[in-house]
XYZ file of C-alpha atoms in Angstrom:
561
model
C 105.523 106.825 135.652
C 102.028 106.037 134.372
C 101.058 102.751 132.731
C 100.727 104.555 129.393
C 104.245 105.979 129.619
C 105.654 102.606 130.677
C 104.131 100.730 127.734
C 105.050 103.525 125.355
C 108.672 103.326 126.413
C 108.631 99.531 126.064
C 107.260 99.588 122.496
C 109.351 102.539 121.354
C 112.496 101.169 122.964
C 112.029 97.705 121.451
C 111.217 99.013 117.979
C 114.119 101.493 118.023
C 116.522 98.761 119.060
C 115.437 96.770 116.000
C 115.772 99.796 113.670
C 119.229 100.717 114.917
C 120.397 97.093 114.761
C 119.235 96.852 111.138
C 120.862 100.164 110.245
C 124.137 99.048 111.838
C 124.132 95.652 110.115
C 123.305 97.301 106.773
C 125.875 100.090 106.974
C 127.634 100.713 103.667
C 130.935 102.058 102.433
C 130.189 102.467 98.715
C 127.966 104.977 96.895
C 125.905 102.270 95.115
C 124.913 100.812 98.466
C 124.335 104.232 100.010
C 122.089 105.610 97.256
C 120.260 102.590 95.714
C 121.060 99.677 98.073
C 123.128 98.010 95.361
C 119.856 97.510 93.373
C 119.374 94.183 95.133
C 116.170 94.565 97.200
C 113.480 91.826 96.687
C 110.149 93.074 95.320
C 107.913 92.377 98.355
C 110.424 93.945 100.716
C 110.777 96.917 98.385
C 106.955 97.190 98.255
C 106.838 97.365 102.057
C 109.655 99.918 102.053
C 107.826 102.020 99.438
C 104.654 101.859 101.559
C 106.543 102.931 104.686
C 108.282 105.692 102.739
C 104.931 106.747 101.343
C 102.905 106.688 104.541
C 104.558 109.407 106.502
C 103.467 111.109 109.695
C 100.930 112.889 107.507
C 99.221 109.590 106.664
C 99.516 107.917 110.058
C 99.176 110.812 112.491
C 97.461 113.655 110.662
C 95.236 112.396 107.831
C 92.477 110.825 109.953
C 92.434 113.968 112.132
C 91.951 116.181 109.091
C 89.180 113.911 107.816
C 87.522 114.086 111.234
C 87.382 117.887 111.183
C 87.050 118.509 107.423
C 84.465 115.750 106.989
C 83.987 114.556 103.430
C 86.263 117.366 102.169
C 89.115 115.530 103.879
C 88.836 112.917 101.143
C 91.109 115.167 99.068
C 94.060 113.594 100.857
C 92.872 110.045 100.212
C 92.045 110.684 96.547
C 95.114 112.780 95.855
C 97.742 110.575 97.461
C 96.258 107.266 96.330
C 95.567 108.459 92.788
C 99.046 109.914 92.611
C 100.577 106.619 93.567
C 98.760 104.840 90.734
C 99.902 107.584 88.367
C 103.476 107.171 89.557
C 103.421 103.369 89.342
C 101.964 103.264 85.832
C 103.268 106.401 84.157
C 106.704 107.145 85.560
C 108.453 104.683 87.885
C 109.137 101.785 85.476
C 110.565 104.133 82.848
C 112.864 105.877 85.283
C 113.959 102.510 86.673
C 114.859 101.428 83.156
C 117.016 104.530 82.817
C 118.976 103.125 85.774
C 120.463 106.178 87.468
C 120.894 107.049 91.147
C 118.694 110.147 91.445
C 115.881 111.983 89.704
C 118.163 114.981 89.017
C 120.504 112.503 87.337
C 117.680 111.403 85.013
C 116.816 114.949 83.992
C 120.523 115.698 83.670
C 121.017 112.852 81.185
C 117.751 113.606 79.423
C 118.255 117.366 79.164
C 121.539 118.913 80.367
C 123.805 119.642 83.340
C 121.976 122.950 83.868
C 118.650 121.138 84.286
C 120.332 118.625 86.619
C 121.443 121.487 88.866
C 117.974 123.064 88.829
C 116.449 119.656 89.636
C 118.893 119.036 92.485
C 118.017 122.368 94.088
C 114.292 121.645 93.615
C 114.697 118.164 95.150
C 116.418 119.633 98.203
C 113.703 122.301 98.695
C 110.855 119.789 98.257
C 112.414 117.154 100.511
C 113.238 119.717 103.180
C 109.635 121.001 103.185
C 108.426 117.410 103.489
C 110.848 116.460 106.255
C 109.658 119.387 108.382
C 106.257 117.679 108.657
C 107.903 114.445 109.750
C 109.987 116.145 112.425
C 106.847 117.836 113.715
C 104.943 114.521 113.754
C 107.751 112.713 115.593
C 108.009 115.628 118.000
C 104.299 115.391 118.860
C 104.667 111.718 119.768
C 107.732 112.266 121.938
C 106.240 115.325 123.618
C 103.140 113.434 124.733
C 104.656 110.151 125.784
C 108.004 111.302 127.184
C 106.506 114.207 129.100
C 108.344 116.834 127.012
C 107.108 119.981 125.344
C 106.888 119.965 121.533
C 110.314 121.608 121.198
C 111.991 118.841 123.178
C 110.037 116.204 121.252
C 111.158 117.563 117.872
C 114.814 117.605 118.975
C 114.674 113.983 120.197
C 112.988 112.855 116.960
C 115.531 114.705 114.792
C 118.533 113.211 116.591
C 117.270 109.623 116.271
C 116.182 109.966 112.635
C 119.458 111.604 111.646
C 121.508 108.935 113.425
C 120.351 105.887 111.523
C 119.907 107.687 108.185
C 123.548 108.859 108.288
C 124.754 105.391 109.322
C 123.012 103.170 106.825
C 122.216 105.085 103.649
C 119.612 103.550 101.307
C 120.449 99.949 102.197
C 119.966 100.487 105.910
C 116.938 102.716 105.357
C 115.243 100.159 103.088
C 115.459 97.263 105.538
C 114.577 99.539 108.430
C 111.500 100.711 106.512
C 110.367 97.102 106.066
C 110.379 96.719 109.854
C 108.743 100.127 110.282
C 105.918 99.236 107.922
C 105.178 96.133 109.997
C 105.057 98.212 113.179
C 102.962 101.066 111.805
C 100.306 98.960 110.071
C 99.791 96.734 113.138
C 99.651 99.836 115.335
C 97.056 101.460 113.071
C 94.770 98.456 112.558
C 94.586 96.999 116.082
C 92.962 100.041 117.788
C 90.779 100.667 114.714
C 89.410 97.140 114.887
C 88.974 97.346 118.673
C 87.081 100.647 118.508
C 84.873 99.406 115.643
C 83.967 96.319 117.679
C 83.348 98.448 120.784
C 81.048 100.970 119.054
C 79.202 98.889 116.452
C 79.783 95.217 117.256
C 81.409 94.749 113.828
C 85.232 94.515 113.907
C 85.701 95.754 110.340
C 86.115 99.544 110.581
C 85.906 100.134 106.819
C 82.424 98.581 106.824
C 80.988 99.534 110.208
C 81.766 103.261 110.492
C 78.805 104.117 108.262
C 76.502 103.121 111.129
C 77.594 106.052 113.325
C 77.495 108.888 110.773
C 73.964 110.102 111.602
C 74.868 110.296 115.280
C 78.155 112.040 114.421
C 76.398 114.604 112.221
C 73.911 115.442 114.972
C 76.473 115.976 117.737
C 78.760 117.925 115.370
C 75.975 120.443 114.743
C 75.235 120.602 118.462
C 78.867 121.561 119.204
C 79.148 124.206 116.491
C 80.729 122.242 113.649
C 79.606 121.301 110.147
C 78.116 117.868 109.506
C 80.715 115.195 108.821
C 79.040 114.159 105.569
C 78.482 117.667 104.129
C 80.351 118.234 100.870
C 82.387 121.439 100.336
C 81.617 122.669 103.853
C 85.266 123.241 104.739
C 86.712 124.171 101.321
C 85.336 125.727 98.096
C 84.655 123.232 95.310
C 87.405 124.646 93.078
C 89.951 124.285 95.866
C 88.931 120.682 96.535
C 89.649 119.907 92.882
C 92.961 121.806 92.808
C 94.277 120.296 96.062
C 93.362 116.778 94.937
C 95.074 117.296 91.593
C 98.122 118.879 93.226
C 98.546 115.953 95.620
C 98.076 113.513 92.756
C 100.610 114.907 90.311
C 102.894 115.996 93.145
C 102.986 112.395 94.314
C 104.059 111.303 90.850
C 106.945 113.775 90.960
C 108.261 113.206 94.470
C 111.962 112.376 94.301
C 112.141 110.356 97.535
C 109.470 107.930 96.302
C 110.731 107.714 92.720
C 114.234 106.828 93.881
C 112.748 103.807 95.682
C 112.145 102.101 92.329
C 115.878 102.254 91.571
C 116.589 99.762 94.364
C 115.012 96.704 92.702
C 116.944 94.188 90.645
C 115.067 94.896 87.378
C 112.286 96.880 85.673
C 109.999 93.887 86.229
C 110.870 94.080 89.910
C 109.930 97.770 89.948
C 106.458 96.941 88.570
C 105.878 94.161 91.129
C 107.094 96.476 93.886
C 104.421 98.962 92.822
C 101.722 96.278 93.170
C 102.834 95.214 96.642
C 103.189 98.810 97.782
C 99.655 99.660 96.636
C 98.270 96.674 98.552
C 100.161 97.648 101.712
C 99.102 101.302 101.422
C 95.436 100.380 100.891
C 95.314 98.670 104.289
C 95.867 102.001 106.043
C 94.163 104.364 103.615
C 90.863 102.487 103.622
C 90.909 102.529 107.436
C 91.674 106.245 107.932
C 88.106 107.598 107.346
C 86.768 105.116 109.906
C 89.413 106.107 112.455
C 88.526 109.777 111.931
C 84.786 109.206 112.346
C 84.999 106.872 115.352
C 87.507 109.070 117.193
C 85.580 112.270 116.569
C 82.335 110.756 117.844
C 84.054 109.367 120.954
C 85.730 112.725 121.551
C 82.549 114.809 121.198
C 80.450 112.437 123.300
C 83.101 112.522 126.039
C 83.180 116.332 126.365
C 79.683 117.501 125.321
C 78.137 119.410 128.192
C 80.856 118.299 130.624
C 82.158 120.680 133.285
C 85.672 121.969 132.612
C 86.704 120.468 135.965
C 85.446 116.997 135.055
C 86.829 116.487 131.558
C 88.281 113.060 130.620
C 91.910 112.374 131.584
C 93.121 112.493 127.957
C 92.329 116.243 127.857
C 94.769 116.971 130.703
C 97.356 114.601 129.258
C 97.390 116.366 125.884
C 96.916 119.848 127.368
C 100.424 119.458 128.809
C 101.793 119.461 125.238
C 99.868 122.609 124.312
C 97.924 120.787 121.581
C 94.604 120.750 123.484
C 93.313 123.877 125.207
C 90.227 124.819 127.200
C 89.168 128.435 126.737
C 89.772 130.928 129.535
C 86.767 131.212 131.857
C 84.956 128.225 130.269
C 82.939 126.275 132.835
C 81.079 123.808 130.577
C 82.069 122.562 127.100
C 79.480 123.755 124.591
C 81.595 124.039 121.458
C 84.617 122.270 119.972
C 86.929 123.247 117.114
C 90.363 122.569 115.630
C 90.858 126.281 114.880
C 92.563 128.245 117.695
C 91.002 131.480 116.374
C 87.448 130.112 116.497
C 86.830 131.007 120.149
C 85.407 127.540 120.845
C 85.355 126.206 124.405
C 87.671 123.306 123.556
C 90.404 123.505 120.878
C 91.783 120.158 119.679
C 94.740 120.028 117.300
C 94.062 117.726 114.318
C 97.390 116.021 114.706
C 96.638 114.363 118.057
C 93.509 112.469 117.030
C 95.069 109.181 115.935
C 97.589 109.136 118.766
C 94.904 109.984 121.333
C 92.293 107.638 119.835
C 93.012 104.682 122.181
C 92.963 106.977 125.234
C 89.711 108.629 124.139
C 88.130 105.201 123.600
C 89.419 103.909 126.950
C 91.554 101.140 125.437
C 94.319 99.479 127.546
C 97.710 101.168 128.001
C 99.645 98.657 125.799
C 97.555 99.704 122.768
C 98.301 103.373 123.479
C 102.004 102.518 123.560
C 101.740 100.516 120.346
C 100.105 103.432 118.498
C 102.868 105.761 119.685
C 105.481 103.364 118.293
C 103.541 103.222 115.007
C 103.406 107.002 114.726
C 107.134 107.247 115.230
C 107.738 104.482 112.686
C 105.726 106.429 110.096
C 107.532 109.703 110.762
C 110.975 108.149 110.850
C 110.604 105.957 107.764
C 109.691 108.867 105.498
C 112.071 111.346 107.089
C 114.988 108.985 106.517
C 114.117 108.632 102.822
C 113.822 112.397 102.468
C 117.156 112.972 104.152
C 118.704 110.547 101.714
C 117.336 112.525 98.754
C 118.769 115.720 100.237
C 122.082 113.958 100.742
C 122.266 112.396 97.279
C 121.113 115.566 95.500
C 123.765 117.598 97.282
C 126.705 115.204 97.127
C 126.033 113.526 93.769
C 124.355 116.243 91.708
C 125.843 119.430 93.153
C 129.148 118.588 94.893
C 130.365 115.915 92.464
C 128.972 117.455 89.276
C 129.554 121.144 89.965
C 132.278 121.432 92.610
C 134.754 118.516 92.602
C 134.577 116.151 89.640
C 137.587 114.140 90.823
C 136.125 113.476 94.291
C 136.439 109.938 95.625
C 133.596 107.752 96.898
C 134.708 108.513 100.449
C 134.609 112.276 99.878
C 131.137 112.106 98.311
C 129.805 109.983 101.169
C 131.181 112.524 103.634
C 129.601 115.412 101.695
C 126.262 113.554 101.654
C 126.347 112.905 105.386
C 127.243 116.532 106.133
C 124.268 117.635 103.990
C 122.027 115.277 105.984
C 123.291 116.728 109.248
C 122.653 120.306 108.132
C 119.158 119.382 106.931
C 118.381 117.826 110.321
C 119.541 120.939 112.169
C 117.465 123.327 110.027
C 114.413 121.052 110.124
C 114.479 121.128 113.934
C 113.755 124.864 113.851
C 111.094 124.507 111.164
C 109.527 121.515 112.946
C 109.178 123.560 116.126
C 107.635 126.475 114.180
C 105.558 124.814 111.399
C 103.297 126.994 109.199
C 100.363 124.500 109.390
C 99.237 121.030 110.497
C 101.499 118.092 109.602
C 99.467 116.897 106.606
C 99.175 120.456 105.274
C 102.941 121.018 105.492
C 103.402 117.780 103.588
C 100.835 118.974 101.024
C 103.017 122.042 100.363
C 105.881 119.711 99.423
C 103.558 117.889 97.032
C 102.564 121.209 95.458
C 106.211 122.120 94.876
C 106.882 118.696 93.360
C 103.841 119.043 91.096
C 104.999 122.430 89.849
C 108.629 121.448 89.258
C 109.265 117.744 88.566
C 106.047 116.287 87.195
C 105.869 118.216 83.877
C 109.532 117.771 82.924
C 109.559 114.072 83.849
C 106.373 113.294 81.891
C 107.459 115.367 78.885
C 110.969 113.912 79.158
C 109.557 110.388 78.818
C 106.738 110.922 76.322
C 107.748 113.955 74.181
C 111.038 113.674 72.316
C 110.878 117.322 71.198
C 111.166 118.594 74.789
C 114.622 120.138 75.213
C 116.949 121.496 77.872
C 116.009 125.151 77.529
C 112.312 124.358 77.845
C 112.772 122.068 80.865
C 114.961 124.559 82.749
C 112.598 127.464 82.047
C 109.541 125.394 82.994
C 110.984 124.088 86.269
C 112.225 127.485 87.432
C 108.969 129.228 86.493
C 106.727 126.593 88.082
C 108.784 126.395 91.263
C 109.109 130.160 91.759
C 105.414 130.782 90.991
C 104.231 128.121 93.449
C 106.677 128.958 96.256
C 105.861 132.667 95.956
C 102.132 132.043 96.372
C 102.741 129.767 99.371
C 104.918 132.363 101.087
C 102.275 135.027 100.277
C 99.451 133.051 101.889
C 101.298 131.386 104.804
C 103.016 132.642 107.963
C 106.455 131.267 107.003
C 109.501 132.267 109.067
C 107.768 135.333 110.473
C 105.937 136.513 107.337
C 102.265 137.516 107.545
C 99.564 135.372 105.885
C 97.522 137.086 103.153
C 94.019 136.096 101.897
C 93.699 133.356 99.278
C 93.282 134.556 95.674
C 90.203 133.143 93.835
C 89.641 130.672 96.729
C 92.864 128.824 95.889
C 94.660 127.537 98.984
C 98.452 127.116 99.225
C 97.916 123.332 99.123
C 96.153 123.662 95.748
C 98.439 126.154 94.012
C 100.746 123.351 92.831
C 98.184 122.452 90.141
C 98.358 125.959 88.685
C 102.159 125.861 88.993
C 102.249 122.591 87.025
C 100.089 124.074 84.270
C 102.421 127.085 84.094
C 105.396 124.700 83.939
C 103.822 122.665 81.085
C 103.046 125.811 79.068
C 106.487 127.375 79.529
C 108.309 124.099 78.802
C 106.360 123.428 75.606
C 106.552 127.006 74.293
C 110.295 127.392 74.974
C 111.040 123.934 73.531
C 109.156 124.805 70.347
C 111.016 128.115 70.022
C 114.507 126.613 70.454
C 116.545 123.864 68.768
C 115.358 120.236 69.172
C 117.370 117.744 71.270
C 120.184 115.756 69.661
C 119.316 112.528 67.817
C 120.921 110.331 70.475
C 118.691 111.925 73.118
C 115.617 111.092 71.032
C 116.815 107.500 70.767
C 117.388 107.323 74.530
C 113.775 108.429 75.034
C 112.637 105.661 72.659
C 114.688 103.118 74.596
C 113.056 103.801 77.939
C 109.517 103.615 76.558
C 109.728 100.424 74.517
C 111.274 97.009 75.214
C 114.476 96.855 73.212
C 113.569 93.576 71.479
C 110.440 95.160 69.939
C 112.198 98.185 68.513
C 112.610 98.147 64.710
C 116.308 99.036 64.794
C 119.462 97.011 64.434
C 120.346 95.035 67.527
C 123.779 96.638 67.707
C 122.219 100.071 68.099
C 119.902 99.146 70.925
C 120.813 100.261 74.378
C 119.656 97.520 76.750
C 118.228 97.920 80.179
C 120.910 99.422 82.441
C-alpha cells in the first residue's frame, strides 16, 4: 500500500466513523424529525449544513476543473450558483419557511391544489435524482482512485455508504452530519490551495496571488493546443454563457433539497440568519475555486509539456488506472493536452480529477492528498444525502400519503420513504456509472429542470395572488417537458444519440427558456380561468407581510406556523 493510499484510508475512515456515529446518535422515529429535524437546528449549524448541502461534488471536485479548461467561461458556474443562492435567500426561503410545511410540493399543494402537489412531487423526484447521479459519480471517482477500484466499483461503494446513513438518520442525522462534513471539506479545499499558492507565488492567499501566473498559463495553453485561460467566450457562445448562468441562478432558487433546509430552523428569523452564515461559508470555497483551477492547470501543463510518454509524472499513471487520464496510442512525446476525448490530443485529462489530483501534481505530501480525498467524499455525500431525503419525502409524504393511503401511520410513511431512498440509490448507481457528462454538467441539468418547473410557480405563488391551480399545473408540466425533451435530444442519455445544439443553446442553458415558457403558460392560463379562493389570497398576504403590520383584525390573522 502506498503512502497516499494509507493516508487516504486514515482520513476517510476517521471522517466516516464520525459521520456514522452522528447519524446513529441522531436517528429518529417520527416524521417531524425525519423530514425537518423537529425544526430545532441552531442558525450557525444550519448555515454550515446549508453550505455543505449546497457545495456538492460539482463544487468541490468538478467546478475548478471546468474553470481550468473553460477559462473565463467557467465563471458561469460561479456566477450562476452564487447569484442563485442570493436570489433564494432573499426572494424565496424566508417566505416558504413562514409557510411552515415539510416539503416544497406541500407548499405548492396548499397554495394551489392537490393536483399541483402531485406534479411538484414528481418534478422534485426527477430533479433530485438527476442531481444525485452527479454526486454518485463524484464519490465513485474518489473511491476508484484511492481504493484502487475502477469507477464502477467506486460508484457502488459510494452509493452504499451514502444510502446507509441517509436511511438511518433522516433530516436530523443528515443535518448534523453535514455540519461535520462542511468542516472537513472546507479544510481539505483550503489547505492545499494555500500551500500551492505559497509554493508558486510566495503569497499564501490563492484568491489574490493566482493573477500573477495567468500570463504564463496563457502562453503554455496556446503552446499545447488550448485556448488562453483569460479569453472570453472561447469555449461557449455568448448567448449560451448568458443562458447557462441564468439557468443555474434561477434553478438554484427552485431546488427542493436546498429550500427544505430552511424549514429546519426554529423561526423565520433563524432562516434569514442561516442564509447569512451559509453565504459566508460558501464564499470561502467559491472565491478559491478559480485559483485552484489556474494553479493546477499550470502545474499540470508544465509537468507534461514536451515530456516523453515513458517519463510522465507518477500522477498520470495513478489516474490512468481509473480510465480518467489517457495517453494517445503511439504518442511518444506530449505536445498537446485536452479534456475532450474526441480531440485527438496526446494527453486527455478528465475535468473531474483536477482538484483531487492537485496535491499530487504539485508534489505535496501524502497526508494532504488523503485530506483532499476525504473532503471530496464529504462534499458528494452531504449533498447526496439531502437529495435522497427529498426523494424520500416527496414519495412518502406527497405521493404515498396524499394519493395512495391517507390513513397511513407514521411508521408506514417512514418505511415508504426509506424504500424510496433505497430504490433511488440502486438506480443512481447505474446512472452514476454511465453519466451523460462531467459531474458539474450533470448537476447543471438538474438546475435547468428546477428552473423550468419550480422557480416560476414558487415566485408567482408568493408574489402574485391571481396565480391559480390550473395555471401552475400547466406551467410546470409544460416547462418540465420542454426542458427535459431538449436535454434528451442533445445528450447521449441511456443509449440515445446526441444531436446538435439548436441556436447555440446547450442543454445546461435550456432551463432558462423552459422557465420563460413556464411563466408565460402559467400567467396566460391563470388569466383565462377562475381566480383562487379568497382564503388563498389571504394566505399569500400572510407569508409576505409580518402579521402585526397587516391592516386586518387580529382574530383573522394567521400567525407564523
